[in-house]
Coordinates of C-alpha atoms in Angstrom, one line a residue:
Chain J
X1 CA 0.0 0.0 0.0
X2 CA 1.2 3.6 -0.9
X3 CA 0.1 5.7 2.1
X4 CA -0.7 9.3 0.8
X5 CA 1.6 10.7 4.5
X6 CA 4.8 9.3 6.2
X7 CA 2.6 9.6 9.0
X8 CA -0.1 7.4 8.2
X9 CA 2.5 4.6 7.2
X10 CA 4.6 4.7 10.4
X11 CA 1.1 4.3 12.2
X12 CA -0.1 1.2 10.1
X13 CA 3.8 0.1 10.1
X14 CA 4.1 0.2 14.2
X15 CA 0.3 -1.0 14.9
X16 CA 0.4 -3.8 12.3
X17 CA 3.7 -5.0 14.0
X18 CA 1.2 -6.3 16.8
X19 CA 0.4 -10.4 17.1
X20 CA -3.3 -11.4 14.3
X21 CA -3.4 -7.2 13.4
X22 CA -2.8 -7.1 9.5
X23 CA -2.0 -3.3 7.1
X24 CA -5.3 -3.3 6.7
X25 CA -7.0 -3.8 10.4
X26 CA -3.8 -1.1 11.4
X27 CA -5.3 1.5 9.1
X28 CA -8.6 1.2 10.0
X29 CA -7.7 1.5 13.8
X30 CA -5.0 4.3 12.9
X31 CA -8.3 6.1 10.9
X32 CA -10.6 5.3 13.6
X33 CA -7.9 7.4 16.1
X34 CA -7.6 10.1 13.6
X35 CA -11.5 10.7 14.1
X36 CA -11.5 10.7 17.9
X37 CA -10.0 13.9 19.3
X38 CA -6.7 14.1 20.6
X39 CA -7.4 13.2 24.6
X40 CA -8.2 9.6 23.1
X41 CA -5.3 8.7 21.7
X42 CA -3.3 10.4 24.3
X43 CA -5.3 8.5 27.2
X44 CA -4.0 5.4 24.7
X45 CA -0.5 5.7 24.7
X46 CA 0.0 7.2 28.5
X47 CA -1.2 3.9 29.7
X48 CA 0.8 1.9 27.0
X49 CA 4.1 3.6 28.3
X50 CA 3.0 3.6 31.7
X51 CA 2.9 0.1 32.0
X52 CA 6.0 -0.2 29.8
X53 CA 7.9 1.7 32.5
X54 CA 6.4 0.9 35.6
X55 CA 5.4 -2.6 35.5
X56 CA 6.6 -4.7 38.4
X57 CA 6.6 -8.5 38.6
X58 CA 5.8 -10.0 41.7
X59 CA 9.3 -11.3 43.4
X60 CA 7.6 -14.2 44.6
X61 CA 5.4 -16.0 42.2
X62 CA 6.7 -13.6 38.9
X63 CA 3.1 -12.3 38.6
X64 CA 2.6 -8.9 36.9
X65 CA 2.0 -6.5 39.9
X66 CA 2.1 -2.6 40.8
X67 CA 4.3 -3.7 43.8
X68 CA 7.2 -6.1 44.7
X69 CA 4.9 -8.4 46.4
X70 CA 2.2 -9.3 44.3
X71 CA -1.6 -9.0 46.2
X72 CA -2.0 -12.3 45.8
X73 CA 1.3 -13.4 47.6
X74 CA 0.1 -10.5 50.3
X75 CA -3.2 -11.9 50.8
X76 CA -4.3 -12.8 54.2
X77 CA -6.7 -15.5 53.3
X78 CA -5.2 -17.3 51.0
X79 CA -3.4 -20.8 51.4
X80 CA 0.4 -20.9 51.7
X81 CA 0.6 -24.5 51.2
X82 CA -0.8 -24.9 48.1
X83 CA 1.2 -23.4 44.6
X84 CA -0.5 -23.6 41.2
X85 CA 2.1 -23.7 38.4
X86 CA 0.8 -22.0 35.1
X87 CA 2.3 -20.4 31.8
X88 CA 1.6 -16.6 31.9
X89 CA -0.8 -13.9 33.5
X90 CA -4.2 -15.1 31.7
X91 CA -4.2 -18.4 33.2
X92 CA -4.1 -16.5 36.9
X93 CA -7.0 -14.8 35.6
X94 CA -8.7 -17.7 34.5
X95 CA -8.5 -19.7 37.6
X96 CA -9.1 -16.7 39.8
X97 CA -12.5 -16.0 38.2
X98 CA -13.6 -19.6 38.7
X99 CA -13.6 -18.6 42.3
X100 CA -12.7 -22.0 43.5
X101 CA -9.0 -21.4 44.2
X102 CA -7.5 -19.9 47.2
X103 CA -3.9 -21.1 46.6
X104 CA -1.3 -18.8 45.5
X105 CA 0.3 -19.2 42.0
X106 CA 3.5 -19.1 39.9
X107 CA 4.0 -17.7 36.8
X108 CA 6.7 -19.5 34.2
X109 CA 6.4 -16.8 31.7
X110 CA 6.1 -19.5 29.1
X111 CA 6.3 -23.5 28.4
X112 CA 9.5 -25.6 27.8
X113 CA 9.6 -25.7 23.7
X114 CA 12.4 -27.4 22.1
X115 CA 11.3 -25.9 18.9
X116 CA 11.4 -22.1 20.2
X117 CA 14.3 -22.9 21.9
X118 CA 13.0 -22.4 25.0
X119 CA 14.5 -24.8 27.9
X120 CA 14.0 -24.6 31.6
X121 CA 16.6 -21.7 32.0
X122 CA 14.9 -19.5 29.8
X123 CA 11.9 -19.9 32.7
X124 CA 11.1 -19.2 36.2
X125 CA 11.5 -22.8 36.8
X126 CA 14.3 -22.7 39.6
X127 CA 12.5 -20.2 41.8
X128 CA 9.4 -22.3 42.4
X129 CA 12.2 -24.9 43.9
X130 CA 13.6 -22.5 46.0
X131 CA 10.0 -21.0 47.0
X132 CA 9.3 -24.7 48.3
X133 CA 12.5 -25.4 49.8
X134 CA 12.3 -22.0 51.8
X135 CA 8.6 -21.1 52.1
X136 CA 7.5 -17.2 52.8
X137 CA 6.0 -16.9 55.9
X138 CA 7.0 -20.5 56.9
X139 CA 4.1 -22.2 55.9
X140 CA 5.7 -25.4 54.5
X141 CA 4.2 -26.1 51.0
X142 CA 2.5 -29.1 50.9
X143 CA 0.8 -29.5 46.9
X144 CA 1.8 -28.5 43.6
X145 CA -0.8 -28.2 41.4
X146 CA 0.1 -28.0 37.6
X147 CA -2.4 -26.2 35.3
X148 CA -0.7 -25.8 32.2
X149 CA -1.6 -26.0 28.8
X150 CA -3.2 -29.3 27.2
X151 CA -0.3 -29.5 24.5
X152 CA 3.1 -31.1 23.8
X153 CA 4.7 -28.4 25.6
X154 CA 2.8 -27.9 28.4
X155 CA 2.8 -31.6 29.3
X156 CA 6.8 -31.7 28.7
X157 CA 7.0 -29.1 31.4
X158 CA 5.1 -30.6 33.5
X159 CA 7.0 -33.8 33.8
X160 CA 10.1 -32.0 33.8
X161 CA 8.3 -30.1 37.1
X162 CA 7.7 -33.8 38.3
X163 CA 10.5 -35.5 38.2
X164 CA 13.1 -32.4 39.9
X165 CA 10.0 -32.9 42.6
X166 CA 9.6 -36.6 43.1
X167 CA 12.0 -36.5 46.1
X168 CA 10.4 -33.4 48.3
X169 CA 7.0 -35.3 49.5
X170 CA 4.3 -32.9 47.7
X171 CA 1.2 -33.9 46.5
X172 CA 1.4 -33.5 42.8
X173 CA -1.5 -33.0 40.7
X174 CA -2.2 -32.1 37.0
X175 CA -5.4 -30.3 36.4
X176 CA -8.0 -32.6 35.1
X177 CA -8.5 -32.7 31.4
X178 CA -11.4 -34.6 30.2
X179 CA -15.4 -33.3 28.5
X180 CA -16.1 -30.0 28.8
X181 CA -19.2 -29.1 31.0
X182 CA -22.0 -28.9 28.4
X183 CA -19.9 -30.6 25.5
X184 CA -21.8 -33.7 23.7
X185 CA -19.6 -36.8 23.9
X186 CA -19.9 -37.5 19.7
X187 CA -18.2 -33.7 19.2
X188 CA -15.2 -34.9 21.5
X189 CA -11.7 -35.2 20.0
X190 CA -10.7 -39.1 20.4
X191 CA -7.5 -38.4 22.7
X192 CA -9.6 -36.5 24.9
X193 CA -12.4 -38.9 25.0
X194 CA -9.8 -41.5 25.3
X195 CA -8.2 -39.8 28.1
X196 CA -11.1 -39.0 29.9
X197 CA -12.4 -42.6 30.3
X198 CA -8.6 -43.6 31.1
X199 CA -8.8 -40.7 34.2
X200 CA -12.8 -41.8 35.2
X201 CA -13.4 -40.9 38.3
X202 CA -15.1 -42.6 41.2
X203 CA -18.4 -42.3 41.9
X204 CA -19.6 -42.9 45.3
X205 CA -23.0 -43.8 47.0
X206 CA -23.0 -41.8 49.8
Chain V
X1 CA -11.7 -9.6 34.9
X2 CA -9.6 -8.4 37.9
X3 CA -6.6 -7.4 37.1
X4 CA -3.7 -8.0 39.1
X5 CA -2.0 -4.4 38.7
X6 CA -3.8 -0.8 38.0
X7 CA -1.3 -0.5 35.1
X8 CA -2.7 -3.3 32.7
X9 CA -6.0 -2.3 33.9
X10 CA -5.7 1.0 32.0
X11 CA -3.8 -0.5 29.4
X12 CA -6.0 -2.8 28.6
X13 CA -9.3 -0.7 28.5
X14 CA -7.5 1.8 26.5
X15 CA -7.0 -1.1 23.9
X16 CA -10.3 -2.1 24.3
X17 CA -11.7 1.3 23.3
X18 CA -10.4 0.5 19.9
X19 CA -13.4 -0.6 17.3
X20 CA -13.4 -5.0 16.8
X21 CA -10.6 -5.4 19.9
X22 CA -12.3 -7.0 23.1
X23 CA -10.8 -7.2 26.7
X24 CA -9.4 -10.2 25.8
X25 CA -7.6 -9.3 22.5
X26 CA -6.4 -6.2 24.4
X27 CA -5.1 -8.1 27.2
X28 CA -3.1 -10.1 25.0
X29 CA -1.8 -7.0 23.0
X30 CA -1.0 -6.2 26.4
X31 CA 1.2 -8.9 27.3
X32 CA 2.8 -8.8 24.0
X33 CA 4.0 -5.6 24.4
X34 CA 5.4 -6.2 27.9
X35 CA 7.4 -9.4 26.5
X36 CA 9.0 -7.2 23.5
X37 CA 11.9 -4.7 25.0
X38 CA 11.1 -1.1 25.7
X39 CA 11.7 0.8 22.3
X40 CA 8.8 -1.8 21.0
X41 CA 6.1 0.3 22.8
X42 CA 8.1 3.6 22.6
X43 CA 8.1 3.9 18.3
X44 CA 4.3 2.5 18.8
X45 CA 3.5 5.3 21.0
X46 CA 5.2 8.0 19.4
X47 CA 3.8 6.9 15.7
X48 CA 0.4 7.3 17.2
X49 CA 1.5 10.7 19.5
X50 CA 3.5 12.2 16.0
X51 CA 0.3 10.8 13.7
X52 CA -2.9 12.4 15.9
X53 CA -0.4 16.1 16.5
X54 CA 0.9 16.5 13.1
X55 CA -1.4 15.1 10.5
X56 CA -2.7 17.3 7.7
X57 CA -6.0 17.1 5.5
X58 CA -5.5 18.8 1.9
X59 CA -7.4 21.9 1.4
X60 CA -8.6 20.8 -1.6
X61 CA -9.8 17.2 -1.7
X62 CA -9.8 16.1 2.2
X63 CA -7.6 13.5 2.0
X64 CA -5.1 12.8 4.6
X65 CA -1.7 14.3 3.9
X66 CA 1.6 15.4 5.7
X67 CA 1.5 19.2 3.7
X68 CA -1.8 21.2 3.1
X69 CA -2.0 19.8 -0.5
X70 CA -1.7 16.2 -0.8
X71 CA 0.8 14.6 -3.4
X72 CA -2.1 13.8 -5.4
X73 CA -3.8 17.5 -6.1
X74 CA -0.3 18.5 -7.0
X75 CA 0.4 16.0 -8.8
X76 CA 1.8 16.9 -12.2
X77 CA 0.7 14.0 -14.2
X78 CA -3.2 13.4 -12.9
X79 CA -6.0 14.8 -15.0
X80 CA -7.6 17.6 -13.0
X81 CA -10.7 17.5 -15.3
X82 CA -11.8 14.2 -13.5
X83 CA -12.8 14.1 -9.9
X84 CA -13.6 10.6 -8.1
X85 CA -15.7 11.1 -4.9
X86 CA -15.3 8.8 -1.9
X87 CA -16.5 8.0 1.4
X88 CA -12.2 8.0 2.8
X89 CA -9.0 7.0 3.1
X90 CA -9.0 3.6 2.2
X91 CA -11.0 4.0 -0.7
X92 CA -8.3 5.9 -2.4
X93 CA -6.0 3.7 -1.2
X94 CA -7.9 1.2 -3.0
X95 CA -8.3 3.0 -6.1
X96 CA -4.7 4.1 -6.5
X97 CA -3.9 0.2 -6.4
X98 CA -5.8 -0.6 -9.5
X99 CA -3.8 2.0 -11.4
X100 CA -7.0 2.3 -13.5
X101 CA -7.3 6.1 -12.2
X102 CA -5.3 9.0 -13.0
X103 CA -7.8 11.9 -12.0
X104 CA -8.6 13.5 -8.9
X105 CA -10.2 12.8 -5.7
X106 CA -13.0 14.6 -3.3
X107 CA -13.0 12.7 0.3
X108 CA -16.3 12.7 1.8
X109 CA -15.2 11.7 5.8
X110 CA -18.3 9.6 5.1
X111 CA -21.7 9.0 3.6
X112 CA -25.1 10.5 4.4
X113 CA -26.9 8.4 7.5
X114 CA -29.9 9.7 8.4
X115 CA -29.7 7.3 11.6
X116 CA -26.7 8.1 12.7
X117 CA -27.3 11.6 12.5
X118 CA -25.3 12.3 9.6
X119 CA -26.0 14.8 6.9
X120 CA -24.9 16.7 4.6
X121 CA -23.6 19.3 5.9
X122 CA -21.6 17.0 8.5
X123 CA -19.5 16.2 5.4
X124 CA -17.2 17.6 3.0
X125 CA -19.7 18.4 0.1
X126 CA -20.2 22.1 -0.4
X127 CA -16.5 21.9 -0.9
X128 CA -17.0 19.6 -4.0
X129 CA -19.5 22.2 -5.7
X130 CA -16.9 24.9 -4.9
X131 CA -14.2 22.8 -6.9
X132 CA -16.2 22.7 -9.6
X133 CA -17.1 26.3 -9.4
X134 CA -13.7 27.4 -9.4
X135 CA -11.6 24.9 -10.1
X136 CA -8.0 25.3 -9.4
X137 CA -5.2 25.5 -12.1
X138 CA -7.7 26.8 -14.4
X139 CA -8.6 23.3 -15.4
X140 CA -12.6 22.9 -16.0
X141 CA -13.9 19.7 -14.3
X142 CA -15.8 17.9 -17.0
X143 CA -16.4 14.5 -14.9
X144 CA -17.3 13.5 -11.6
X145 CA -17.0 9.5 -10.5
X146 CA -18.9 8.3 -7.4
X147 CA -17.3 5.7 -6.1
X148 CA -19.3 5.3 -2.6
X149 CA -20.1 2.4 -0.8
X150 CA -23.0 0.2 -2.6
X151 CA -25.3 0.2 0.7
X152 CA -28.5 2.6 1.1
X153 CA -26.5 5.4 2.8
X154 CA -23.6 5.3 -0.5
X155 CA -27.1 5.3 -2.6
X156 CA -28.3 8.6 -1.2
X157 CA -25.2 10.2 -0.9
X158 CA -24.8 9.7 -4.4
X159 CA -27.9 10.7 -5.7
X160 CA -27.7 13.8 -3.2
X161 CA -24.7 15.1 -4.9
X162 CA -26.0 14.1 -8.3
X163 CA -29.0 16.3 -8.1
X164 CA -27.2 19.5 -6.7
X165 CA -24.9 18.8 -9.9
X166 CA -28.0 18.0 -12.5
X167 CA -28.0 21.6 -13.5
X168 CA -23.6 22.1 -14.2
X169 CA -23.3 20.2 -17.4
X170 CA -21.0 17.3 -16.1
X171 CA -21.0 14.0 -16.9
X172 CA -21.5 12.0 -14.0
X173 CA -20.9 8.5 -13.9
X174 CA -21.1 5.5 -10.5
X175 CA -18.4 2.9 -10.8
X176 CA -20.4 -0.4 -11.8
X177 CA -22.1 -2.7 -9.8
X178 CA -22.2 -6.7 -10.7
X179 CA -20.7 -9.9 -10.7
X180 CA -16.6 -9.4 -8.8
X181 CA -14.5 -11.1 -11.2
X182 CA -13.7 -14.5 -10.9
X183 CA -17.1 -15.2 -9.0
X184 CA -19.9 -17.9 -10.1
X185 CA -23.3 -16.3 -11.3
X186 CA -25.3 -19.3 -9.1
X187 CA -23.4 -17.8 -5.2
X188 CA -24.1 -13.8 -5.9
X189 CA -27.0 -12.1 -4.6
X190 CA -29.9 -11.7 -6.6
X191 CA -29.9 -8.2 -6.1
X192 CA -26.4 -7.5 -7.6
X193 CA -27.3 -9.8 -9.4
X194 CA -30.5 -8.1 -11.1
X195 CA -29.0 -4.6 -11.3
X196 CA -25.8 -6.7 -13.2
X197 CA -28.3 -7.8 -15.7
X198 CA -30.5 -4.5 -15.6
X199 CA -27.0 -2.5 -16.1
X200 CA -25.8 -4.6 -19.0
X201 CA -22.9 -3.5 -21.3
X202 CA -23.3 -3.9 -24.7
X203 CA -20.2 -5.8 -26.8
X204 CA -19.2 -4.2 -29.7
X205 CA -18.5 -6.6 -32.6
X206 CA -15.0 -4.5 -33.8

């Protein structure tokens, strides 16, 4: 595309550099900003550097924070003994709007990914040992709970997480994977299906 | 969602602002700008900052331009006798791709929408008749092209403009509506369609 103005095209250029945005969804934004006033797209990229600049990540559990301690670390109510593993910030989201967590978290920043070239250095795999080998607040940590993602990567990390454990005397738990809630059994993938009868779970009469 | 830190909260609503982006698109904009290094958000931020401050709309057609006549009106080569009228940017972005076009344009800022409260005079049309009033370089306009959207609002528009002209002795044309090239008769719309067979060109035997 020949933009009529430098301007424009630096816009598009910079906005379409973002992850599933395309030239042409960048112009349309970029045109969409250009008819707001000015206060819009200055509210826009205050917060965008803001956040660049000031963003803090939890020193305990690597979650994104405003402070050193993330409030989930800080919080009063919430179980020291239990730690849920996950890949990035969403997943803490995700878990802490199902309401039926009261654990605390840590954040990888990622999955091991041979193919990315990401190994266990390039996350925040050591620090969850050392959290359980010296616990905040000594409150010995007593279950791991891993709830990453249902894919090649996520289950490599997880049994890497497994085995450097198998020694400390945690309970060890994988999130279960199985039918979704209001999913039809014919619409199931096979491995999920086939997984799901291989992890049944007990009912019991009482 | 509850966002761990006030920072992302703003960032992310920000984002969200923009039109087809959701919290959770923004949210993972977001995080993708946080995992890039700093000068990422920084030329972002200042394309948008330098692009909303410093952009320019020609005097004489409305498009968008970095000087107060675009590249285009000055243009040496284009045929000022011809003006193509259209709804914005991408339009004669679209246009100039074809190469078909050598003439001028007249950029609306939009079409006339009676439901959104749009009318005439909320767009760049009395301009238009001025241009053809007195044209600038001396060059009579003998030909104006609407090329507006084919919905009911594009409709008006045109015929709007076309009756305010009926009286200056142009030859007005709309680009055609029909069958897209490379499409099958049996999947278009029977209203293109109808108009494609009610619009029919004639072949010439030479």
């Amino acid at each position: 595309m020949n933009f009529p103005s430098k301007l424009i095209e630096d816009a598009v250029s910079e906005i379409s550099r973002l992850p599933g945005i395309g030239k042409k969804t960048a112009l349309r934004l970029t045109l969409h900003l250009l008819k707001q006033k000015e206060p819009v797209t200055i509210a826009l990229t205050d917060a965008l550097i803001n956040l660049r600049k000031n963003i803090q990540y939890c020193v305990i559990c690597h979650n994104i924070s405003d402070k050193s301690v993330c409030s989930i670390c800080e919080g009063h109510k919430r179980d020291r003994s239990v730690i849920c593993v996950v890949e990035d910030l969403p997943d803490v989201l995700a878990i802490e709007n199902t309401n039926q967590y009261s654990g605390l978290y840590h954040v990888l920043g990622g999955v091991i990914s041979p193919i990315q070239g990401i190994g266990p250095d390039e996350l925040k795999i050591e620090t969850l040992f050392k959290r359980i080998d010296n616990p905040s607040n000594d409150v010995q940590v007593k279950e791991i709970i891993l709830a990453l993602p249902a894919t090649m990567e996520g289950d490599t990390t997880s049994f890497f997480i497994t085995r450097k454990l198998k020694d400390k005397g945690l309970n060890i738990s994988s999130i279960a994977r199985g039918i979704p809630v209001g999913s039809e059994l014919e619409y199931t993938d096979e491995i999920t299906l086939g997984r799901s009868i291989l992890t049944r779970i007990k009912y019991s009469a009482e």
